[in-house]
Short mmCIF file of C-alpha atoms in Angstrom, two decimals:
data_model
loop_
_atom_site.label_atom_id
_atom_site.label_comp_id
_atom_site.label_asym_id
_atom_site.label_seq_id
_atom_site.Cartn_x
_atom_site.Cartn_y
_atom_site.Cartn_z
CA MET A 1 -45.88 84.03 -39.33
CA LYS A 2 -47.03 80.88 -37.51
CA ASN A 3 -46.24 80.30 -33.86
CA ILE A 4 -44.83 76.80 -33.25
CA SER A 5 -45.31 74.98 -29.94
CA LYS A 6 -42.98 76.09 -27.15
CA TYR A 7 -41.53 72.61 -26.74
CA LYS A 8 -41.28 71.58 -30.39
CA ILE A 9 -38.50 68.98 -30.71
CA ASP A 10 -36.08 68.88 -33.63
CA LYS A 11 -36.52 65.26 -34.77
CA SER A 12 -33.26 65.31 -36.74
CA ILE A 13 -31.46 65.67 -33.39
CA LEU A 14 -33.80 63.56 -31.27
CA LEU A 15 -33.84 60.45 -33.48
CA PRO A 16 -30.05 59.92 -33.46
CA ILE A 17 -30.08 60.18 -29.65
CA LEU A 18 -32.75 57.47 -29.49
CA VAL A 19 -30.68 55.26 -31.79
CA PHE A 20 -27.58 55.92 -29.66
CA ALA A 21 -29.58 54.78 -26.62
CA ALA A 22 -30.55 51.53 -28.37
CA ILE A 23 -26.97 50.89 -29.50
CA SER A 24 -25.62 51.57 -26.00
CA VAL A 25 -28.07 49.21 -24.30
CA LEU A 26 -27.60 46.46 -26.91
CA THR A 27 -23.81 46.65 -26.67
CA LEU A 28 -23.87 46.51 -22.88
CA TYR A 29 -26.25 43.56 -23.02
CA GLY A 30 -24.00 41.71 -25.47
CA THR A 31 -20.87 42.44 -23.44
CA ASP A 32 -22.39 41.34 -20.13
CA SER A 33 -20.42 38.07 -20.02
CA ILE A 34 -17.03 39.87 -19.89
CA LEU A 35 -18.04 42.69 -17.53
CA ASN A 36 -17.25 42.72 -13.83
CA VAL A 37 -20.18 45.02 -12.99
CA ASP A 38 -23.73 43.78 -12.46
CA ASN A 39 -26.98 45.24 -13.83
CA LEU A 40 -25.41 47.72 -16.27
CA VAL A 41 -28.21 47.33 -18.81
CA PRO A 42 -31.11 48.30 -16.49
CA LYS A 43 -28.94 51.04 -14.97
CA GLN A 44 -28.18 52.51 -18.41
CA ILE A 45 -31.88 52.42 -19.28
CA ILE A 46 -32.64 54.29 -16.05
CA TRP A 47 -29.91 56.85 -16.78
CA TYR A 48 -31.36 57.46 -20.23
CA ALA A 49 -34.86 57.87 -18.75
CA ILE A 50 -33.50 60.41 -16.25
CA GLY A 51 -31.58 62.06 -19.08
CA PHE A 52 -34.71 62.64 -21.15
CA ALA A 53 -36.42 64.04 -18.06
CA ILE A 54 -33.46 66.43 -17.67
CA ILE A 55 -33.86 67.52 -21.29
CA TYR A 56 -37.48 68.43 -20.55
CA ILE A 57 -36.47 70.33 -17.38
CA VAL A 58 -33.77 72.29 -19.23
CA MET A 59 -36.24 73.15 -21.97
CA THR A 60 -38.74 74.29 -19.34
CA ILE A 61 -36.14 76.48 -17.58
CA GLY A 62 -34.81 77.97 -20.81
CA ASN A 63 -31.30 78.91 -21.84
CA THR A 64 -31.63 82.57 -20.87
CA PHE A 65 -31.92 81.70 -17.20
CA ILE A 66 -29.01 79.24 -17.46
CA TYR A 67 -26.78 81.93 -19.01
CA ARG A 68 -27.81 84.31 -16.23
CA ILE A 69 -26.57 81.94 -13.50
CA SER A 70 -23.43 80.79 -15.36
CA TRP A 71 -21.05 82.10 -12.67
CA PHE A 72 -23.07 80.44 -9.93
CA LEU A 73 -22.86 77.14 -11.82
CA TYR A 74 -19.13 77.67 -12.33
CA GLY A 75 -18.63 78.19 -8.60
CA ILE A 76 -20.64 75.07 -7.74
CA GLY A 77 -18.68 73.04 -10.28
CA CYS A 78 -15.30 74.15 -8.91
CA LEU A 79 -16.41 73.52 -5.32
CA ALA A 80 -17.53 70.03 -6.31
CA LEU A 81 -14.10 69.36 -7.86
CA PHE A 82 -12.34 70.71 -4.78
CA GLY A 83 -14.48 68.64 -2.43
CA LEU A 84 -13.18 65.44 -4.02
CA PHE A 85 -9.91 65.87 -2.13
CA PHE A 86 -11.82 65.48 1.14
CA PHE A 87 -14.89 63.37 0.33
CA GLY A 88 -14.04 61.66 -2.96
CA THR A 89 -13.95 57.93 -3.67
CA SER A 90 -10.77 56.47 -5.17
CA ILE A 91 -11.14 54.04 -8.07
CA ASN A 92 -8.11 52.74 -10.00
CA ASP A 93 -5.80 55.25 -8.24
CA ALA A 94 -7.98 58.21 -9.24
CA THR A 95 -10.24 60.24 -6.95
CA CYS A 96 -12.75 61.54 -9.49
CA TRP A 97 -16.04 60.45 -7.92
CA TYR A 98 -18.40 60.96 -5.02
CA THR A 99 -20.24 57.88 -3.82
CA ILE A 100 -23.96 58.42 -3.30
CA LYS A 101 -25.42 55.60 -1.22
CA GLY A 102 -28.08 53.64 -3.06
CA ILE A 103 -27.41 55.40 -6.37
CA GLY A 104 -23.76 54.94 -7.30
CA THR A 105 -20.95 57.30 -8.16
CA PHE A 106 -21.07 60.92 -9.31
CA GLN A 107 -18.25 62.50 -11.35
CA PRO A 108 -18.20 66.33 -11.14
CA SER A 109 -15.72 66.79 -14.00
CA GLU A 110 -18.29 65.47 -16.49
CA PHE A 111 -20.69 68.27 -15.55
CA MET A 112 -17.84 70.78 -15.41
CA LYS A 113 -17.40 70.33 -19.16
CA ILE A 114 -20.93 71.63 -19.74
CA ILE A 115 -20.56 74.37 -17.13
CA LEU A 116 -17.35 75.53 -18.83
CA ILE A 117 -19.18 75.72 -22.17
CA ILE A 118 -21.93 77.85 -20.59
CA THR A 119 -19.46 80.13 -18.78
CA ASN A 120 -17.25 80.56 -21.84
CA ALA A 121 -20.24 81.32 -24.07
CA SER A 122 -21.46 84.01 -21.64
CA LEU A 123 -17.97 85.54 -21.37
CA ILE A 124 -17.32 85.60 -25.11
CA SER A 125 -20.77 86.96 -25.90
CA LYS A 126 -20.43 89.76 -23.34
CA PHE A 127 -16.96 90.65 -24.62
CA ASN A 128 -18.23 90.94 -28.20
CA GLU A 129 -21.11 93.11 -27.05
CA ASP A 130 -18.89 95.39 -24.96
CA PHE A 131 -16.05 95.62 -27.52
CA PRO A 132 -17.37 95.42 -31.11
CA SER A 133 -13.91 96.40 -32.42
CA PRO A 134 -11.50 95.42 -29.63
CA SER A 135 -7.93 96.62 -29.43
CA VAL A 136 -5.02 94.24 -28.98
CA ARG A 137 -4.83 95.17 -25.28
CA GLU A 138 -8.56 94.51 -24.77
CA GLU A 139 -8.27 91.12 -26.45
CA PHE A 140 -5.24 90.27 -24.33
CA MET A 141 -7.06 91.09 -21.08
CA PHE A 142 -10.03 89.05 -22.28
CA LEU A 143 -7.76 86.06 -23.00
CA VAL A 144 -6.22 86.36 -19.53
CA LYS A 145 -9.70 86.21 -18.03
CA MET A 146 -10.58 83.18 -20.17
CA ALA A 147 -7.32 81.50 -19.15
CA LEU A 148 -8.09 82.00 -15.45
CA VAL A 149 -11.58 80.54 -15.91
CA LEU A 150 -10.01 77.54 -17.65
CA LEU A 151 -7.12 77.15 -15.21
CA LEU A 152 -9.03 76.58 -11.96
CA PRO A 153 -11.08 73.51 -13.00
CA SER A 154 -8.14 72.22 -15.05
CA VAL A 155 -5.78 72.19 -12.06
CA LEU A 156 -8.40 70.63 -9.78
CA THR A 157 -9.21 67.93 -12.34
CA PHE A 158 -5.56 67.26 -13.19
CA MET A 159 -4.81 66.63 -9.50
CA GLN A 160 -7.51 63.93 -9.22
CA PRO A 161 -5.82 62.82 -11.59
CA ASP A 162 -7.86 62.95 -14.83
CA THR A 163 -5.74 64.17 -17.72
CA GLY A 164 -8.30 63.17 -20.35
CA VAL A 165 -10.98 65.55 -19.09
CA VAL A 166 -8.43 68.37 -18.78
CA LEU A 167 -7.68 67.96 -22.49
CA ILE A 168 -11.41 68.31 -23.16
CA TYR A 169 -11.55 71.54 -21.12
CA PHE A 170 -8.74 72.98 -23.25
CA LEU A 171 -10.30 71.78 -26.51
CA ILE A 172 -13.69 73.28 -25.62
CA THR A 173 -12.12 76.65 -24.82
CA PHE A 174 -9.94 76.62 -27.94
CA VAL A 175 -12.86 75.89 -30.29
CA MET A 176 -15.06 78.55 -28.72
CA LEU A 177 -12.29 81.15 -28.89
CA PHE A 178 -11.53 80.22 -32.48
CA ILE A 179 -15.01 81.27 -33.65
CA SER A 180 -15.21 84.26 -31.29
CA GLY A 181 -13.68 86.65 -33.82
CA ILE A 182 -10.46 87.49 -31.96
CA ARG A 183 -7.24 87.94 -33.93
CA TYR A 184 -5.73 84.70 -35.18
CA ARG A 185 -2.25 85.74 -34.10
CA TRP A 186 -3.23 84.74 -30.56
CA PHE A 187 -3.70 81.14 -31.68
CA ALA A 188 -0.22 81.09 -33.20
CA MET A 189 1.15 82.26 -29.86
CA ILE A 190 -0.91 79.68 -27.93
CA PHE A 191 0.30 76.91 -30.24
CA GLY A 192 3.89 78.05 -29.82
CA ILE A 193 3.69 78.08 -26.03
CA GLY A 194 1.89 74.71 -25.98
CA ILE A 195 4.46 73.05 -28.25
CA PHE A 196 7.32 74.47 -26.17
CA PHE A 197 5.98 72.93 -22.95
CA ILE A 198 5.18 69.60 -24.62
CA VAL A 199 8.70 69.37 -26.05
CA LEU A 200 10.17 70.36 -22.66
CA VAL A 201 8.18 67.72 -20.74
CA LEU A 202 8.85 64.96 -23.28
CA GLY A 203 12.51 65.93 -23.48
CA ILE A 204 12.94 65.47 -19.73
CA TYR A 205 10.96 62.20 -19.91
CA PHE A 206 13.22 60.67 -22.58
CA ILE A 207 16.49 62.07 -21.23
CA SER A 208 16.04 61.06 -17.60
CA GLN A 209 12.97 59.36 -16.18
CA ASP A 210 14.35 59.72 -12.65
CA LEU A 211 14.63 63.49 -13.13
CA PHE A 212 11.12 63.55 -14.60
CA ILE A 213 9.70 61.80 -11.52
CA LYS A 214 11.62 64.14 -9.23
CA ILE A 215 10.20 67.23 -10.98
CA PHE A 216 6.65 66.14 -11.88
CA GLY A 217 5.98 63.21 -9.54
CA THR A 218 5.24 59.53 -10.06
CA SER A 219 1.56 60.06 -10.90
CA PHE A 220 2.31 62.31 -13.87
CA PHE A 221 5.09 59.97 -15.02
CA LEU A 222 2.63 57.06 -15.14
CA ARG A 223 0.15 59.14 -17.10
CA VAL A 224 2.76 60.15 -19.69
CA ASP A 225 3.97 56.56 -19.85
CA ARG A 226 0.41 55.40 -20.54
CA LEU A 227 -0.08 58.04 -23.25
CA LEU A 228 3.05 56.87 -25.03
CA ASP A 229 1.96 53.22 -25.02
CA TRP A 230 0.06 53.75 -28.26
CA SER A 231 3.20 54.65 -30.23
CA ASN A 232 4.50 51.07 -30.13
CA GLN A 233 1.06 49.39 -30.11
CA SER A 234 1.82 47.94 -26.68
CA GLY A 235 -0.51 47.18 -23.79
CA TYR A 236 -2.79 44.26 -23.02
CA GLN A 237 -5.96 46.33 -23.39
CA LEU A 238 -4.99 47.77 -26.78
CA GLU A 239 -3.76 44.45 -28.19
CA ASN A 240 -6.99 42.67 -27.26
CA SER A 241 -9.07 45.56 -28.58
CA LEU A 242 -7.34 45.35 -31.96
CA SER A 243 -7.74 41.57 -32.04
CA SER A 244 -11.43 41.86 -31.18
CA ILE A 245 -12.12 44.39 -33.94
CA GLY A 246 -9.91 42.67 -36.50
CA SER A 247 -11.47 39.25 -36.03
CA ALA A 248 -15.08 40.47 -36.25
CA GLY A 249 -15.26 40.44 -40.07
CA LEU A 250 -18.15 42.05 -41.97
CA PHE A 251 -20.98 41.11 -39.61
CA GLY A 252 -19.28 40.50 -36.25
CA HIS A 253 -19.18 37.61 -33.80
CA GLY A 254 -22.82 38.06 -32.76
CA LEU A 255 -24.53 39.99 -29.98
CA THR A 256 -23.61 37.75 -27.05
CA ASN A 257 -20.43 36.15 -28.39
CA ASN A 258 -17.27 37.62 -26.83
CA PRO A 259 -14.27 35.51 -27.91
CA ILE A 260 -11.69 38.05 -26.70
CA TYR A 261 -11.63 39.75 -23.29
CA PHE A 262 -10.41 43.30 -22.68
CA PRO A 263 -10.95 45.59 -19.66
CA GLU A 264 -13.26 48.64 -19.68
CA ALA A 265 -15.43 47.16 -22.46
CA GLU A 266 -18.43 49.10 -21.11
CA THR A 267 -16.75 52.53 -21.08
CA ASP A 268 -13.41 53.39 -22.69
CA PHE A 269 -13.42 50.49 -25.16
CA ILE A 270 -17.12 50.20 -25.92
CA PHE A 271 -16.50 50.85 -29.64
CA ALA A 272 -14.31 47.74 -29.74
CA ALA A 273 -17.07 45.77 -27.99
CA TYR A 274 -19.68 47.11 -30.43
CA SER A 275 -17.48 46.34 -33.47
CA SER A 276 -16.82 42.84 -32.15
CA HIS A 277 -20.58 42.21 -31.99
CA PHE A 278 -21.67 43.85 -35.25
CA GLY A 279 -18.53 43.80 -37.41
CA PHE A 280 -17.40 46.20 -40.11
CA ILE A 281 -20.95 46.91 -41.34
CA GLY A 282 -22.13 47.81 -37.84
CA ALA A 283 -19.09 50.04 -37.27
CA VAL A 284 -19.78 51.93 -40.53
CA VAL A 285 -23.43 52.42 -39.52
CA LEU A 286 -22.42 53.87 -36.13
CA LEU A 287 -19.73 56.11 -37.61
CA SER A 288 -22.20 57.40 -40.22
CA LEU A 289 -24.76 58.15 -37.52
CA LEU A 290 -22.18 60.02 -35.44
CA ALA A 291 -21.15 62.04 -38.50
CA TYR A 292 -24.77 62.89 -39.32
CA PHE A 293 -25.42 63.99 -35.74
CA ASP A 294 -22.32 66.21 -35.68
CA ILE A 295 -23.16 67.79 -39.04
CA ARG A 296 -26.70 68.49 -37.85
CA LEU A 297 -25.34 70.33 -34.82
CA ILE A 298 -22.84 72.26 -36.97
CA ASN A 299 -25.70 73.35 -39.26
CA LEU A 300 -27.62 74.50 -36.20
CA ALA A 301 -24.65 76.66 -35.13
CA LEU A 302 -24.48 78.20 -38.61
CA LYS A 303 -28.20 79.03 -38.65
CA THR A 304 -28.58 80.58 -35.21
CA ASN A 305 -28.25 84.36 -35.06
CA LYS A 306 -27.80 84.72 -31.31
CA LEU A 307 -24.06 84.78 -30.58
CA VAL A 308 -24.21 83.15 -27.15
CA ASN A 309 -26.18 80.24 -28.65
CA LYS A 310 -23.65 79.90 -31.47
CA TYR A 311 -20.83 79.63 -28.94
CA VAL A 312 -22.70 77.01 -26.88
CA VAL A 313 -23.28 74.82 -29.94
CA ALA A 314 -19.63 75.25 -30.97
CA GLY A 315 -18.46 74.15 -27.54
CA VAL A 316 -20.76 71.11 -27.54
CA VAL A 317 -19.73 70.11 -31.07
CA GLY A 318 -16.04 70.52 -30.24
CA MET A 319 -16.44 68.38 -27.12
CA LEU A 320 -18.40 65.63 -28.91
CA ILE A 321 -16.18 65.40 -31.99
CA TYR A 322 -13.00 65.34 -29.91
CA GLN A 323 -14.34 62.58 -27.68
CA GLN A 324 -15.58 60.57 -30.67
CA VAL A 325 -12.26 60.82 -32.52
CA GLN A 326 -10.19 60.21 -29.37
CA ASN A 327 -12.24 57.28 -28.12
CA ILE A 328 -12.50 55.47 -31.44
CA GLY A 329 -8.90 56.32 -32.40
CA MET A 330 -7.48 54.87 -29.22
CA THR A 331 -9.30 51.55 -29.75
CA PHE A 332 -7.37 51.21 -33.04
CA GLY A 333 -4.05 52.30 -31.53
CA MET A 334 -4.07 55.48 -33.63
CA LEU A 335 -4.26 57.80 -30.61
CA PRO A 336 -3.09 57.62 -26.99
CA ILE A 337 -5.29 55.80 -24.47
CA THR A 338 -6.67 58.60 -22.29
CA GLY A 339 -9.74 57.03 -20.66
CA ILE A 340 -12.16 59.22 -22.63
CA THR A 341 -15.59 57.66 -23.19
CA LEU A 342 -17.71 57.59 -26.36
CA PRO A 343 -20.59 60.08 -25.88
CA PHE A 344 -24.08 58.56 -25.60
CA ILE A 345 -22.71 55.03 -26.14
CA SER A 346 -20.40 54.30 -23.19
CA TYR A 347 -21.95 53.38 -19.86
CA GLY A 348 -21.98 56.07 -17.20
CA GLY A 349 -24.54 58.12 -15.33
CA SER A 350 -22.54 61.32 -14.90
CA SER A 351 -21.30 61.49 -18.49
CA LEU A 352 -24.68 60.63 -20.02
CA LEU A 353 -26.59 63.10 -17.86
CA SER A 354 -24.11 65.87 -18.67
CA TYR A 355 -24.64 65.26 -22.40
CA MET A 356 -28.40 65.34 -21.89
CA ILE A 357 -28.12 68.73 -20.18
CA ALA A 358 -26.24 69.93 -23.25
CA MET A 359 -28.91 68.42 -25.52
CA GLY A 360 -31.64 70.24 -23.59
CA MET A 361 -29.84 73.50 -24.37
CA ILE A 362 -29.38 72.42 -27.99
CA PHE A 363 -33.13 71.74 -28.31
CA ASN A 364 -33.82 75.20 -26.87
CA ILE A 365 -31.56 76.78 -29.48
CA SER A 366 -33.15 74.74 -32.25
CA ASN A 367 -36.59 75.67 -30.94
CA GLU A 368 -35.73 79.38 -31.17
CA ASN A 369 -34.89 78.91 -34.84
CA MET A 370 -38.08 76.91 -35.48
CA ARG A 371 -40.53 79.00 -33.42
CA TYR A 372 -41.70 81.17 -36.26
CA THR A 373 -42.03 80.01 -39.86
CA ASN A 374 -43.61 81.49 -42.94
#
């Protein structure tokens, strides 16, 4: 057996991240003429540099220590979400950010996604260790505990309001529970309860919008109204996004040519901006790279023997795939517009740094698998 270097990096994971960085910076540079924010390109380069430094720090600390302090991280994350109600900065009618003078904004919910993955992985792993063959009652009590862990950050984030991130919290938890080994009947029950509440809310919305506002408030009404925009292909942002992608042809309009304007080109609709620049061929290249990256992470989850690591990778993969499908789908009008960014491509310090924390943990897991070879 040969001992491999402590910090050996899995190049099949690292190289796609480097390409994502190049694509992100190039797209932001090409979209500069239609953006209302200055210096996004140098800022994104700085965020990526900090992100790679964070990867190194996480690899130095090690996953074992991170799992050990999962509840401390969870408490810090929830306190940060709660503090937004007193010290947060409002942007576009949402109070999701802290403003740090000289640096910019900081969005706690982005980091809460990673914290929730860590906390869930620790909880599920401990449950499987304590109850190798759990009874129905033991599984039920475990699910109640998981629901409470999910509920607190979900309520705090929903009140900001940020429905898109709440959906990611739920998706992360669902994926991690699905591979945890608990009885599948629980998922049938969860689906049933979820569908009942969705039908109830939408029923009130379509029957009487005044009653809906009276029960759920104006903020939630506007969010539901925005989600339903996609069903009739309406909305200025969506229409211009579709026009931009559709007119790009095989090779796009060119890196700095932006014939059609649409808001949020640097974040929510960056795939539309990228496709406008590089056309159908460029879009296929990016989609292929995203698929390769996801498959590589899935293979890592299948190879690792440590359960807590398997759950972490599952949570990260579930988060990334959902955000990729949701973000790209909404630019085509196939899915509701929820304000979810495209991981590693969209501009944003908080989101990018949170993904890099996750990647540091992924490299640690990969390193464990690679440490000894024949």
